[in-house]
Short mmCIF file of C-alpha atoms in Angstrom, two decimals:
data_model
loop_
_atom_site.label_atom_id
_atom_site.label_comp_id
_atom_site.label_asym_id
_atom_site.label_seq_id
_atom_site.Cartn_x
_atom_site.Cartn_y
_atom_site.Cartn_z
CA UNK A 1 -91.63 -121.10 174.53
CA UNK A 2 -91.75 -120.53 170.88
CA UNK A 3 -94.38 -118.49 169.38
CA UNK A 4 -95.80 -121.69 167.22
CA UNK A 5 -96.00 -123.23 170.78
CA UNK A 6 -98.30 -119.66 172.28
CA UNK A 7 -100.73 -120.80 169.05
CA UNK A 8 -101.33 -124.43 169.91
CA UNK A 9 -101.45 -123.77 173.56
CA UNK A 10 -103.69 -121.02 172.93
CA UNK A 11 -106.31 -123.57 170.40
CA UNK A 12 -106.38 -125.75 172.80
CA UNK A 13 -107.73 -123.68 175.94
CA UNK A 14 -110.85 -122.34 172.60
CA UNK A 15 -111.14 -126.35 172.42
CA UNK A 16 -111.48 -127.35 175.68
CA UNK A 17 -113.36 -124.38 176.91
CA UNK A 18 -115.56 -125.29 174.23
CA UNK A 19 -115.95 -129.68 175.38
CA UNK A 20 -116.04 -128.42 178.53
CA UNK A 21 -119.15 -126.74 178.00
CA UNK A 22 -120.62 -129.06 175.38
CA UNK A 23 -120.56 -131.51 178.39
CA UNK A 24 -121.75 -129.37 181.14
CA UNK A 25 -124.65 -128.67 179.08
CA UNK A 26 -125.39 -132.25 177.95
CA UNK A 27 -124.87 -133.98 181.17
CA UNK A 28 -127.40 -131.42 183.10
CA UNK A 29 -129.98 -132.02 180.14
CA UNK A 30 -129.44 -136.01 180.34
CA UNK A 31 -129.32 -136.87 184.00
CA UNK A 32 -128.38 -133.91 186.23
CA UNK A 33 -131.46 -132.59 186.35
CA UNK A 34 -133.39 -135.65 186.94
CA UNK A 35 -131.29 -136.89 189.42
CA UNK A 36 -131.43 -133.36 191.16
CA UNK A 37 -134.38 -132.59 190.67
CA UNK A 38 -136.39 -131.93 194.23
CA UNK A 39 -132.74 -130.16 194.48
CA UNK A 40 -132.52 -127.60 191.64
CA UNK A 41 -132.61 -124.84 193.96
CA UNK A 42 -129.14 -126.17 196.33
CA UNK A 43 -128.00 -127.23 192.61
CA UNK A 44 -128.13 -123.64 191.93
CA UNK A 45 -127.12 -122.19 194.66
CA UNK A 46 -123.77 -124.36 194.54
CA UNK A 47 -123.18 -122.92 191.48
CA UNK A 48 -123.72 -119.40 191.76
CA UNK A 49 -120.36 -120.12 194.96
CA UNK A 50 -118.76 -120.84 192.13
CA UNK A 51 -119.08 -118.22 189.78
CA UNK A 52 -118.90 -115.20 193.19
CA UNK A 53 -115.20 -117.02 193.66
CA UNK A 54 -114.69 -117.60 189.94
CA UNK A 55 -115.45 -113.35 189.59
CA UNK A 56 -113.05 -113.07 192.25
CA UNK A 57 -110.31 -114.63 190.87
CA UNK A 58 -110.94 -112.40 188.43
CA UNK A 59 -111.40 -109.29 189.68
CA UNK A 60 -108.50 -109.45 191.67
CA UNK A 61 -106.51 -110.73 188.50
CA UNK A 62 -106.88 -107.96 186.58
CA UNK A 63 -107.01 -105.03 189.99
CA UNK A 64 -103.32 -107.01 190.10
CA UNK A 65 -102.73 -106.47 186.79
CA UNK A 66 -103.59 -102.71 185.90
CA UNK A 67 -100.90 -101.87 189.50
CA UNK A 68 -98.13 -104.31 187.42
CA UNK A 69 -99.42 -102.34 184.03
CA UNK A 70 -100.45 -99.10 185.31
CA UNK A 71 -102.75 -99.47 183.89
CA UNK A 72 -106.53 -98.00 183.62
CA UNK A 73 -108.36 -100.53 181.21
CA UNK A 74 -107.09 -103.87 184.13
CA UNK A 75 -108.74 -101.32 187.19
CA UNK A 76 -112.13 -100.41 185.02
CA UNK A 77 -112.47 -104.39 184.28
CA UNK A 78 -112.45 -104.90 188.72
CA UNK A 79 -114.70 -102.32 189.36
CA UNK A 80 -117.16 -103.76 186.82
CA UNK A 81 -116.67 -107.24 188.82
CA UNK A 82 -116.84 -105.74 191.97
CA UNK A 83 -120.51 -104.90 191.04
CA UNK A 84 -121.03 -108.11 189.52
CA UNK A 85 -119.91 -110.02 192.55
CA UNK A 86 -122.20 -107.29 194.83
CA UNK A 87 -125.80 -107.96 192.58
CA UNK A 88 -124.09 -112.31 192.71
CA UNK A 89 -124.30 -112.59 196.89
CA UNK A 90 -127.59 -110.33 197.24
CA UNK A 91 -128.85 -112.93 194.70
CA UNK A 92 -127.52 -115.95 196.87
CA UNK A 93 -128.28 -114.45 199.92
CA UNK A 94 -132.00 -114.46 198.21
CA UNK A 95 -132.12 -117.96 197.38
CA UNK A 96 -130.58 -119.35 200.73
CA UNK A 97 -133.25 -116.90 202.73
CA UNK A 98 -136.24 -117.58 200.91
CA UNK A 99 -135.51 -120.22 197.61
CA UNK A 100 -139.49 -120.57 196.80
CA UNK A 101 -140.52 -117.87 194.29
CA UNK A 102 -137.75 -116.07 194.21
CA UNK A 103 -136.91 -116.72 190.65
CA UNK A 104 -138.02 -113.73 189.13
CA UNK A 105 -136.05 -111.26 192.20
CA UNK A 106 -133.44 -113.55 191.67
CA UNK A 107 -132.89 -113.26 188.30
CA UNK A 108 -133.46 -109.97 188.45
CA UNK A 109 -130.31 -108.72 190.62
CA UNK A 110 -128.48 -111.37 188.58
CA UNK A 111 -129.63 -109.38 185.50
CA UNK A 112 -128.60 -106.12 187.39
CA UNK A 113 -124.72 -107.39 188.14
CA UNK A 114 -124.70 -108.77 183.68
CA UNK A 115 -126.23 -105.61 182.60
CA UNK A 116 -123.61 -103.09 184.44
CA UNK A 117 -120.26 -105.54 183.98
CA UNK A 118 -121.42 -105.22 180.08
CA UNK A 119 -121.81 -101.89 180.02
CA UNK A 120 -119.07 -101.17 181.55
CA UNK A 121 -116.16 -102.75 179.04
CA UNK A 122 -118.21 -101.25 176.68
CA UNK A 123 -117.65 -98.41 177.90
CA UNK A 124 -113.89 -99.07 178.89
CA UNK A 125 -112.47 -96.81 175.64
CA UNK A 126 -114.32 -93.68 177.44
CA UNK A 127 -112.84 -94.89 180.90
CA UNK A 128 -110.46 -91.57 181.86
CA UNK A 129 -113.81 -90.12 181.97
CA UNK A 130 -114.52 -91.94 185.02
CA UNK A 131 -111.41 -91.87 186.34
CA UNK A 132 -112.35 -90.06 189.98
CA UNK A 133 -113.65 -93.75 190.59
CA UNK A 134 -110.73 -95.94 189.96
CA UNK A 135 -108.28 -94.15 191.94
CA UNK A 136 -108.99 -95.19 195.37
CA UNK A 137 -110.26 -98.33 196.38
CA UNK A 138 -112.24 -96.63 199.30
CA UNK A 139 -113.79 -94.73 196.46
CA UNK A 140 -115.49 -97.86 194.29
CA UNK A 141 -116.57 -99.78 196.99
CA UNK A 142 -118.46 -97.33 198.46
CA UNK A 143 -119.73 -96.45 194.26
CA UNK A 144 -120.83 -99.71 194.07
CA UNK A 145 -122.84 -99.63 197.30
CA UNK A 146 -124.19 -97.10 196.31
CA UNK A 147 -124.92 -98.76 192.97
CA UNK A 148 -126.70 -101.62 194.70
CA UNK A 149 -128.64 -99.57 197.24
CA UNK A 150 -130.21 -97.80 193.58
CA UNK A 151 -130.73 -100.85 192.58
CA UNK A 152 -132.73 -102.43 195.56
CA UNK A 153 -134.48 -99.35 195.25
CA UNK A 154 -135.28 -100.27 192.09
CA UNK A 155 -136.52 -103.18 192.73
CA UNK A 156 -138.41 -101.91 195.45
CA UNK A 157 -140.42 -99.68 193.01
CA UNK A 158 -141.62 -102.04 190.63
CA UNK A 159 -142.88 -103.99 193.53
CA UNK A 160 -145.47 -101.54 193.89
CA UNK A 161 -145.66 -100.54 190.78
CA UNK A 162 -147.23 -104.35 189.94
CA UNK A 163 -144.88 -104.19 186.94
CA UNK A 164 -144.82 -107.92 185.37
CA UNK A 165 -141.43 -108.90 186.83
CA UNK A 166 -140.76 -111.34 184.30
CA UNK A 167 -141.40 -108.81 181.66
CA UNK A 168 -138.55 -106.21 183.35
CA UNK A 169 -136.42 -109.61 183.68
CA UNK A 170 -137.14 -110.01 179.77
CA UNK A 171 -135.70 -106.56 178.75
CA UNK A 172 -133.32 -106.85 181.10
CA UNK A 173 -132.03 -109.88 179.27
CA UNK A 174 -132.34 -108.87 175.89
CA UNK A 175 -130.44 -105.71 176.54
CA UNK A 176 -127.13 -107.56 177.80
CA UNK A 177 -127.58 -110.30 175.11
CA UNK A 178 -127.26 -107.08 171.88
CA UNK A 179 -124.37 -105.73 174.73
CA UNK A 180 -122.55 -108.68 174.26
CA UNK A 181 -123.49 -109.48 169.88
CA UNK A 182 -121.46 -104.96 170.03
CA UNK A 183 -119.03 -106.56 172.49
CA UNK A 184 -118.22 -109.20 170.61
CA UNK A 185 -118.18 -107.45 167.10
CA UNK A 186 -116.32 -105.21 168.49
CA UNK A 187 -113.80 -107.87 169.17
CA UNK A 188 -114.24 -108.92 165.50
CA UNK A 189 -112.64 -105.55 163.94
CA UNK A 190 -110.31 -104.02 166.21
CA UNK A 191 -106.50 -105.36 165.93
CA UNK A 192 -106.25 -108.26 168.43
CA UNK A 193 -103.70 -107.98 171.13
CA UNK A 194 -102.03 -111.21 173.95
CA UNK A 195 -105.74 -110.70 175.83
CA UNK A 196 -108.38 -109.93 172.88
CA UNK A 197 -109.03 -113.64 171.73
CA UNK A 198 -109.16 -114.96 174.62
CA UNK A 199 -111.94 -112.03 175.32
CA UNK A 200 -113.74 -112.76 172.44
CA UNK A 201 -113.87 -116.31 173.16
CA UNK A 202 -114.59 -115.58 176.97
CA UNK A 203 -117.45 -113.26 175.70
CA UNK A 204 -118.60 -115.20 173.01
CA UNK A 205 -119.42 -117.74 175.62
CA UNK A 206 -121.32 -115.15 177.72
CA UNK A 207 -123.44 -114.03 174.84
CA UNK A 208 -124.59 -117.74 174.30
CA UNK A 209 -125.42 -117.80 178.09
CA UNK A 210 -127.47 -115.15 177.81
CA UNK A 211 -129.50 -115.82 174.57
CA UNK A 212 -130.59 -118.81 176.68
CA UNK A 213 -132.05 -116.84 179.17
CA UNK A 214 -133.44 -114.46 177.28
CA UNK A 215 -135.46 -117.03 174.62
CA UNK A 216 -136.37 -119.71 176.64
CA UNK A 217 -138.44 -120.31 179.95
CA UNK A 218 -137.55 -118.95 183.32
CA UNK A 219 -136.35 -121.51 185.55
CA UNK A 220 -134.07 -123.50 187.62
CA UNK A 221 -132.44 -125.82 185.38
CA UNK A 222 -132.46 -122.54 182.97
CA UNK A 223 -130.88 -120.10 185.58
CA UNK A 224 -128.05 -123.31 185.83
CA UNK A 225 -127.25 -123.29 182.55
CA UNK A 226 -126.95 -120.00 181.87
CA UNK A 227 -124.74 -119.51 185.03
CA UNK A 228 -122.50 -122.60 183.98
CA UNK A 229 -121.77 -121.51 180.65
CA UNK A 230 -121.04 -118.16 182.12
CA UNK A 231 -118.53 -119.81 184.41
CA UNK A 232 -116.83 -120.68 181.84
CA UNK A 233 -116.38 -118.25 179.80
CA UNK A 234 -115.17 -116.24 183.20
CA UNK A 235 -112.71 -119.17 183.88
CA UNK A 236 -111.62 -118.85 180.08
CA UNK A 237 -110.82 -114.80 180.76
CA UNK A 238 -109.40 -115.50 183.90
CA UNK A 239 -107.30 -118.65 182.62
CA UNK A 240 -105.67 -115.64 179.70
CA UNK A 241 -104.93 -112.28 181.81
CA UNK A 242 -103.61 -114.82 184.31
CA UNK A 243 -101.43 -116.00 181.72
CA UNK A 244 -100.73 -113.68 179.37
CA UNK A 245 -100.24 -111.20 181.95
CA UNK A 246 -98.69 -112.79 184.84
CA UNK A 247 -97.55 -116.89 184.50
CA UNK A 248 -95.92 -115.31 180.34
CA UNK A 249 -93.92 -112.37 181.18
CA UNK A 250 -92.41 -114.09 184.84
CA UNK A 251 -91.42 -117.02 182.15
CA UNK A 252 -90.04 -115.01 180.01
CA UNK A 253 -88.36 -112.80 182.22
CA UNK A 254 -86.81 -116.48 183.86
CA UNK A 255 -85.55 -117.10 180.58
CA UNK A 256 -84.42 -113.39 180.39
CA UNK A 257 -82.18 -113.60 183.58
CA UNK A 258 -81.26 -117.26 182.30
CA UNK A 259 -79.79 -115.53 179.12
CA UNK A 260 -78.36 -111.85 181.09
CA UNK A 261 -76.49 -115.13 183.52
CA UNK A 262 -75.01 -116.66 180.38
CA UNK A 263 -74.21 -113.40 179.17
CA UNK A 264 -72.54 -112.25 182.35
CA UNK A 265 -70.01 -115.73 182.35
CA UNK A 266 -70.00 -115.26 178.98
CA UNK A 267 -68.14 -111.43 179.66
CA UNK A 268 -66.52 -112.07 182.70
CA UNK A 269 -65.01 -114.75 180.77
CA UNK A 270 -63.52 -111.88 177.52
CA UNK A 271 -63.88 -109.57 181.12
CA UNK A 272 -60.74 -111.76 182.68
CA UNK A 273 -58.86 -112.93 179.13
CA UNK A 274 -58.40 -109.63 178.32
CA UNK A 275 -57.37 -108.20 182.17
CA UNK A 276 -55.01 -111.24 181.26
CA UNK A 277 -53.36 -109.15 178.49
CA UNK A 278 -53.37 -106.57 179.57
CA UNK A 279 -51.80 -107.90 182.91
CA UNK A 280 -48.74 -109.21 179.83
CA UNK A 281 -48.42 -106.20 177.78
CA UNK A 282 -48.36 -103.88 181.30
CA UNK A 283 -45.58 -106.15 183.19
CA UNK A 284 -43.27 -106.46 180.51
CA UNK A 285 -44.29 -103.12 179.99
CA UNK A 286 -43.16 -102.11 183.32
CA UNK A 287 -40.16 -104.64 182.80
CA UNK A 288 -39.06 -102.62 179.84
CA UNK A 289 -39.11 -99.88 182.16
CA UNK A 290 -37.02 -100.48 185.33
CA UNK A 291 -34.40 -102.68 182.06
CA UNK A 292 -34.25 -98.63 181.13
CA UNK A 293 -33.90 -97.00 184.34
CA UNK A 294 -31.25 -100.04 184.77
CA UNK A 295 -29.79 -98.32 181.86
CA UNK A 296 -30.55 -94.19 183.31
CA UNK A 297 -28.59 -94.84 185.80
CA UNK A 298 -25.97 -96.42 185.70
CA UNK A 299 -25.10 -93.58 183.50
CA UNK A 300 -24.85 -92.20 186.78
CA UNK A 301 -22.04 -91.42 188.22
CA UNK A 302 -20.35 -93.00 191.85
CA UNK A 303 -22.75 -92.36 194.87
CA UNK A 304 -18.30 -91.46 196.62
CA UNK A 305 -16.20 -90.53 194.66
CA UNK A 306 -12.69 -88.82 195.18
CA UNK A 307 -10.80 -85.83 192.51
CA UNK A 308 -7.26 -86.12 194.93
CA UNK A 309 -8.89 -84.01 197.40
CA UNK A 310 -12.57 -82.74 196.08
CA UNK A 311 -15.20 -85.98 197.55
CA UNK A 312 -18.65 -85.91 195.33
CA UNK A 313 -21.76 -87.62 197.44
CA UNK A 314 -24.74 -87.47 195.76
CA UNK A 315 -28.05 -88.83 196.26
CA UNK A 316 -30.35 -90.26 193.10
CA UNK A 317 -35.21 -89.71 194.38
CA UNK A 318 -36.80 -90.29 190.90
CA UNK A 319 -40.76 -89.88 192.26
CA UNK A 320 -41.14 -92.57 188.76
CA UNK A 321 -39.42 -95.62 187.64
CA UNK A 322 -37.93 -93.05 184.91
CA UNK A 323 -36.29 -89.73 186.32
CA UNK A 324 -36.55 -86.03 184.10
CA UNK A 325 -33.41 -85.04 186.82
CA UNK A 326 -29.94 -85.84 185.95
CA UNK A 327 -26.63 -84.91 187.18
CA UNK A 328 -22.83 -86.41 186.18
CA UNK A 329 -19.11 -85.49 187.39
CA UNK A 330 -16.34 -86.49 185.08
CA UNK A 331 -12.15 -85.05 184.83
CA UNK A 332 -11.64 -83.08 182.03
CA UNK A 333 -7.96 -83.44 182.19
CA UNK A 334 -5.67 -84.14 185.10
CA UNK A 335 -6.33 -80.71 186.70
CA UNK A 336 -10.17 -80.35 185.70
CA UNK A 337 -12.43 -81.85 186.57
CA UNK A 338 -16.91 -80.75 185.29
CA UNK A 339 -20.04 -81.96 186.96
CA UNK A 340 -23.77 -81.01 185.82
CA UNK A 341 -27.12 -80.85 186.91
CA UNK A 342 -29.60 -80.33 184.74
CA UNK A 343 -33.69 -80.70 185.09
CA UNK A 344 -36.17 -81.53 182.57
CA UNK A 345 -39.30 -80.83 182.24
CA UNK A 346 -42.10 -83.71 182.86
CA UNK A 347 -41.32 -86.84 184.47
CA UNK A 348 -40.80 -90.73 183.01
CA UNK A 349 -40.03 -92.44 179.88
CA UNK A 350 -39.95 -88.85 177.47
CA UNK A 351 -37.83 -87.16 180.21
CA UNK A 352 -35.56 -90.27 181.05
CA UNK A 353 -34.86 -90.21 176.76
CA UNK A 354 -33.96 -86.08 176.83
CA UNK A 355 -31.77 -86.69 179.83
CA UNK A 356 -29.64 -88.85 178.19
CA UNK A 357 -29.20 -87.20 174.92
CA UNK A 358 -28.26 -83.78 176.94
CA UNK A 359 -25.04 -86.28 178.37
CA UNK A 360 -24.30 -87.48 175.45
CA UNK A 361 -23.79 -83.46 174.48
CA UNK A 362 -22.30 -82.57 176.93
CA UNK A 363 -20.07 -84.76 178.50
CA UNK A 364 -18.47 -85.66 174.62
CA UNK A 365 -15.82 -88.39 174.24
CA UNK A 366 -13.54 -85.82 171.83
CA UNK A 367 -10.59 -84.56 174.11
CA UNK A 368 -10.05 -81.29 171.89
CA UNK A 369 -14.32 -80.43 172.01
CA UNK A 370 -13.78 -81.17 176.63
CA UNK A 371 -11.29 -79.16 176.68
CA UNK A 372 -12.78 -76.59 174.07
CA UNK A 373 -15.88 -76.57 176.09
CA UNK A 374 -15.42 -77.90 179.32
CA UNK A 375 -13.29 -75.55 180.73
CA UNK A 376 -15.42 -72.57 180.07
CA UNK A 377 -18.88 -73.90 180.91
CA UNK A 378 -20.70 -70.54 179.23
CA UNK A 379 -19.61 -72.33 175.74
CA UNK A 380 -20.95 -75.73 177.07
CA UNK A 381 -23.91 -74.68 177.42
CA UNK A 382 -24.30 -72.60 173.79
CA UNK A 383 -23.28 -75.44 172.68
CA UNK A 384 -25.70 -77.22 173.52
CA UNK A 385 -28.44 -75.52 173.10
CA UNK A 386 -27.09 -75.05 169.41
CA UNK A 387 -27.63 -79.03 169.33
CA UNK A 388 -31.43 -78.40 170.99
CA UNK A 389 -32.87 -76.64 168.48
CA UNK A 390 -31.31 -78.96 165.60
CA UNK A 391 -33.28 -81.88 167.29
CA UNK A 392 -36.87 -82.33 165.89
CA UNK A 393 -38.14 -82.74 169.53
CA UNK A 394 -41.26 -81.56 170.56
CA UNK A 395 -41.90 -78.05 171.28
CA UNK A 396 -42.81 -77.30 174.57
CA UNK A 397 -39.64 -79.67 175.94
CA UNK A 398 -37.38 -77.83 177.51
CA UNK A 399 -34.76 -77.84 180.40
CA UNK A 400 -33.12 -75.84 183.09
CA UNK A 401 -29.26 -77.08 184.22
CA UNK A 402 -26.47 -75.64 186.01
CA UNK A 403 -22.55 -77.19 184.81
CA UNK A 404 -19.79 -76.01 186.42
CA UNK A 405 -15.82 -76.80 186.20
CA UNK A 406 -13.10 -76.72 188.70
CA UNK A 407 -9.92 -77.31 189.33
CA UNK A 408 -8.16 -79.22 191.30
CA UNK A 409 -4.86 -76.85 192.11
CA UNK A 410 -6.31 -73.29 192.16
CA UNK A 411 -9.72 -74.44 193.45
CA UNK A 412 -11.00 -72.35 191.34
CA UNK A 413 -14.66 -72.99 190.46
CA UNK A 414 -16.03 -71.98 186.80
CA UNK A 415 -19.78 -72.02 187.23
CA UNK A 416 -22.76 -71.05 184.15
CA UNK A 417 -26.26 -71.57 184.80
CA UNK A 418 -29.43 -72.20 181.85
CA UNK A 419 -31.91 -71.24 183.99
CA UNK A 420 -31.96 -73.86 187.31
CA UNK A 421 -33.53 -71.83 189.24
CA UNK A 422 -32.23 -73.26 192.93
CA UNK A 423 -29.12 -71.41 193.20
CA UNK A 424 -26.63 -73.86 194.38
CA UNK A 425 -25.79 -72.82 197.71
CA UNK A 426 -21.41 -72.71 199.55
CA UNK A 427 -21.65 -73.92 203.74
CA UNK A 428 -18.12 -72.33 204.17
CA UNK A 429 -16.17 -73.82 207.13
CA UNK A 430 -16.36 -70.37 209.53
CA UNK A 431 -20.63 -70.83 209.12
CA UNK A 432 -21.27 -67.79 206.59
CA UNK A 433 -24.02 -69.54 203.31
CA UNK A 434 -23.30 -67.96 200.20
CA UNK A 435 -25.41 -69.00 196.58
CA UNK A 436 -23.93 -69.16 193.76
CA UNK A 437 -26.13 -66.97 191.74
CA UNK A 438 -24.52 -64.48 190.18
CA UNK A 439 -25.04 -66.57 186.61
CA UNK A 440 -28.79 -66.39 185.14
CA UNK A 441 -28.72 -67.60 181.98
CA UNK A 442 -31.95 -68.90 179.44
CA UNK A 443 -33.34 -72.45 179.51
CA UNK A 444 -32.59 -74.78 177.05
CA UNK A 445 -35.59 -75.06 174.34
CA UNK A 446 -37.04 -74.89 171.10
CA UNK A 447 -36.92 -71.10 170.96
CA UNK A 448 -33.53 -70.73 168.95
CA UNK A 449 -35.00 -69.27 165.61
CA UNK A 450 -35.72 -66.22 167.59
CA UNK A 451 -33.71 -65.52 170.72
CA UNK A 452 -29.37 -66.17 171.31
CA UNK A 453 -29.04 -66.60 174.61
CA UNK A 454 -26.08 -64.71 176.22
CA UNK A 455 -24.18 -67.72 178.29
CA UNK A 456 -21.91 -65.85 180.27
CA UNK A 457 -19.98 -68.26 182.97
CA UNK A 458 -18.80 -67.19 186.61
CA UNK A 459 -15.99 -67.79 188.62
CA UNK A 460 -15.57 -68.75 193.41
CA UNK A 461 -12.22 -69.51 194.82
CA UNK A 462 -13.33 -71.90 197.13
CA UNK A 463 -11.29 -72.17 200.16
CA UNK A 464 -10.31 -75.03 202.28
CA UNK A 465 -13.61 -76.46 204.58
CA UNK A 466 -15.67 -75.18 201.98
CA UNK A 467 -19.04 -77.31 201.49
CA UNK A 468 -21.45 -77.08 198.19
CA UNK A 469 -24.86 -78.31 198.09
CA UNK A 470 -26.01 -78.55 194.31
CA UNK A 471 -29.97 -79.14 194.12
CA UNK A 472 -33.01 -80.19 192.16
CA UNK A 473 -36.65 -78.54 192.85
CA UNK A 474 -38.16 -81.03 194.17
CA UNK A 475 -35.89 -80.65 197.57
CA UNK A 476 -37.51 -77.62 198.32
CA UNK A 477 -40.78 -78.60 197.01
CA UNK A 478 -42.47 -78.53 200.04
CA UNK A 479 -45.75 -79.12 198.57
CA UNK A 480 -45.28 -81.40 196.42
CA UNK A 481 -42.51 -83.36 198.22
CA UNK A 482 -43.20 -82.63 202.03
CA UNK A 483 -39.67 -82.28 202.07
CA UNK A 484 -38.26 -78.87 203.48
CA UNK A 485 -38.18 -75.31 201.91
CA UNK A 486 -35.27 -73.37 201.85
CA UNK A 487 -34.75 -71.77 204.68
CA UNK A 488 -35.15 -75.34 206.89
CA UNK A 489 -32.36 -76.99 204.03
CA UNK A 490 -30.68 -74.41 205.41
CA UNK A 491 -30.77 -75.03 208.50
CA UNK A 492 -30.67 -78.59 208.47
CA UNK A 493 -27.22 -78.59 207.07
CA UNK A 494 -26.10 -75.66 208.96
CA UNK A 495 -26.87 -77.47 212.20
CA UNK A 496 -25.20 -80.71 211.17
CA UNK A 497 -22.16 -79.36 209.18
CA UNK A 498 -19.84 -80.80 211.63
CA UNK A 499 -20.71 -84.18 210.52
CA UNK A 500 -18.62 -85.75 208.25
CA UNK A 501 -20.16 -85.23 204.58
CA UNK A 502 -21.08 -89.20 204.24
CA UNK A 503 -22.90 -88.13 208.24
CA UNK A 504 -24.72 -85.61 206.74
CA UNK A 505 -25.58 -87.73 203.31
CA UNK A 506 -26.66 -90.17 205.52
CA UNK A 507 -28.98 -88.02 207.45
CA UNK A 508 -30.78 -85.92 204.05
CA UNK A 509 -31.62 -89.88 202.56
CA UNK A 510 -33.38 -90.37 206.96
CA UNK A 511 -35.01 -87.92 205.95
CA UNK A 512 -36.00 -88.94 202.80
CA UNK A 513 -37.04 -92.45 202.57
CA UNK A 514 -40.09 -92.25 204.85
CA UNK A 515 -41.80 -90.41 201.94
CA UNK A 516 -39.59 -91.54 198.22
CA UNK A 517 -43.05 -93.72 197.66
CA UNK A 518 -45.32 -90.36 197.67
CA UNK A 519 -42.61 -88.44 195.52
CA UNK A 520 -44.29 -85.42 192.69
CA UNK A 521 -41.58 -84.74 192.01
CA UNK A 522 -37.73 -85.62 191.20
CA UNK A 523 -35.33 -85.24 193.85
CA UNK A 524 -31.76 -84.83 192.75
CA UNK A 525 -28.65 -83.31 194.91
CA UNK A 526 -24.64 -83.24 195.11
CA UNK A 527 -22.81 -82.50 198.00
CA UNK A 528 -18.90 -81.55 197.38
CA UNK A 529 -16.26 -80.86 199.79
CA UNK A 530 -12.47 -79.29 199.19
#
């Protein structure tokens, strides 16, 4: 509901309250009092019962509002309304037990109730000084009972002193009327909130009701007219407290909930659309990676290759789609072959691109360059180090390489290492174990302006039946890959060394396959048998 609709509803409620008040006063004066002339006390009792119900509803609404808003203003209101209810109940009991000659004392208790209520509202600005009362329900009841007791004592004292009760009632009613004038004056001057207009109208109605009993002779008819107007004011008060503090907030909450639900639905659609787009892009990227993976692996040599009587079996387990490990073996001429194994820092696309660059420079298609450098691994790695430093690779990129050549006739292996931390292992036919660790060169990195490495080749004569294992550190990194450590790898190969090289490789593969999906580092190895 819009602001203009709310204002129209407020105006309509004021007009309705005025019409109801006029109708009640005129109806009573014209025919109801004449009709009920003999039973006006009963009519008065019914009106008081109605006001007790209205006041109880208002007290409950203000108390509940104080709990919702955590505001002492409304709990203070409920406290003073409760005092007025107790006076109403006492007056009603007196009327029921003694309907004749008790109008003065009934008017006295009704006056006390209204006086405490109006005076209490005027002192709400200083309600924090009475906080000790409002913080506990039982304490409020006890104080109310105490006030009622003092009122009973005061009434008893008035009768004992033989004072004129009518005069006392007039003074009390006059005091209430003056307080209501002050209250309405303050309501006009203060900044109006949601409830201020309703309060002003309600208290104006109460003021009219109070003026009726103050300025006219006390009678059942006058009390009934006053109480009915007071009831209209209290009902109007209750209507606006309930509407502005419960109905409208609940309605606004429903509107906000609908808006939130609509926003959530739209947000879900947007998220679903964006998620679909991200999935499409992600799938495209995965497809590109798969394609790059096929390109990278197409550059690898056949897993089973034989050069005369020298046999190679190799395996490759990337921890991601693209690997930072790479290897190759190829002919340099009819009598010599070369092999290398490298490990680039990191994984993924950047590492894979660097392996392809390395393959291009290490395995030159120029026969003269192949013979010039390939037969001398130290020259090959020195040239590669120079070429690497001429490229604009990031400074943090580096790699380690093991490069070797083998003469197929003499079985002389010439090798050189550029920082590979996994020395190849020679398993001799007689069971002896040797490491190819005589060469320990400098890694390939972007330090050409500061360091010129001195790569030196080492030579090793191989015998018939020898097996060599070339591998990267992923094979023996038990922490990352949970496969082997160096000792368990040597033991595994040694106890299976009587098998053919194909069977030995199959056993290695069967050990790695169960955990290959959880690898945290690439695994690459080459088995060579003389």
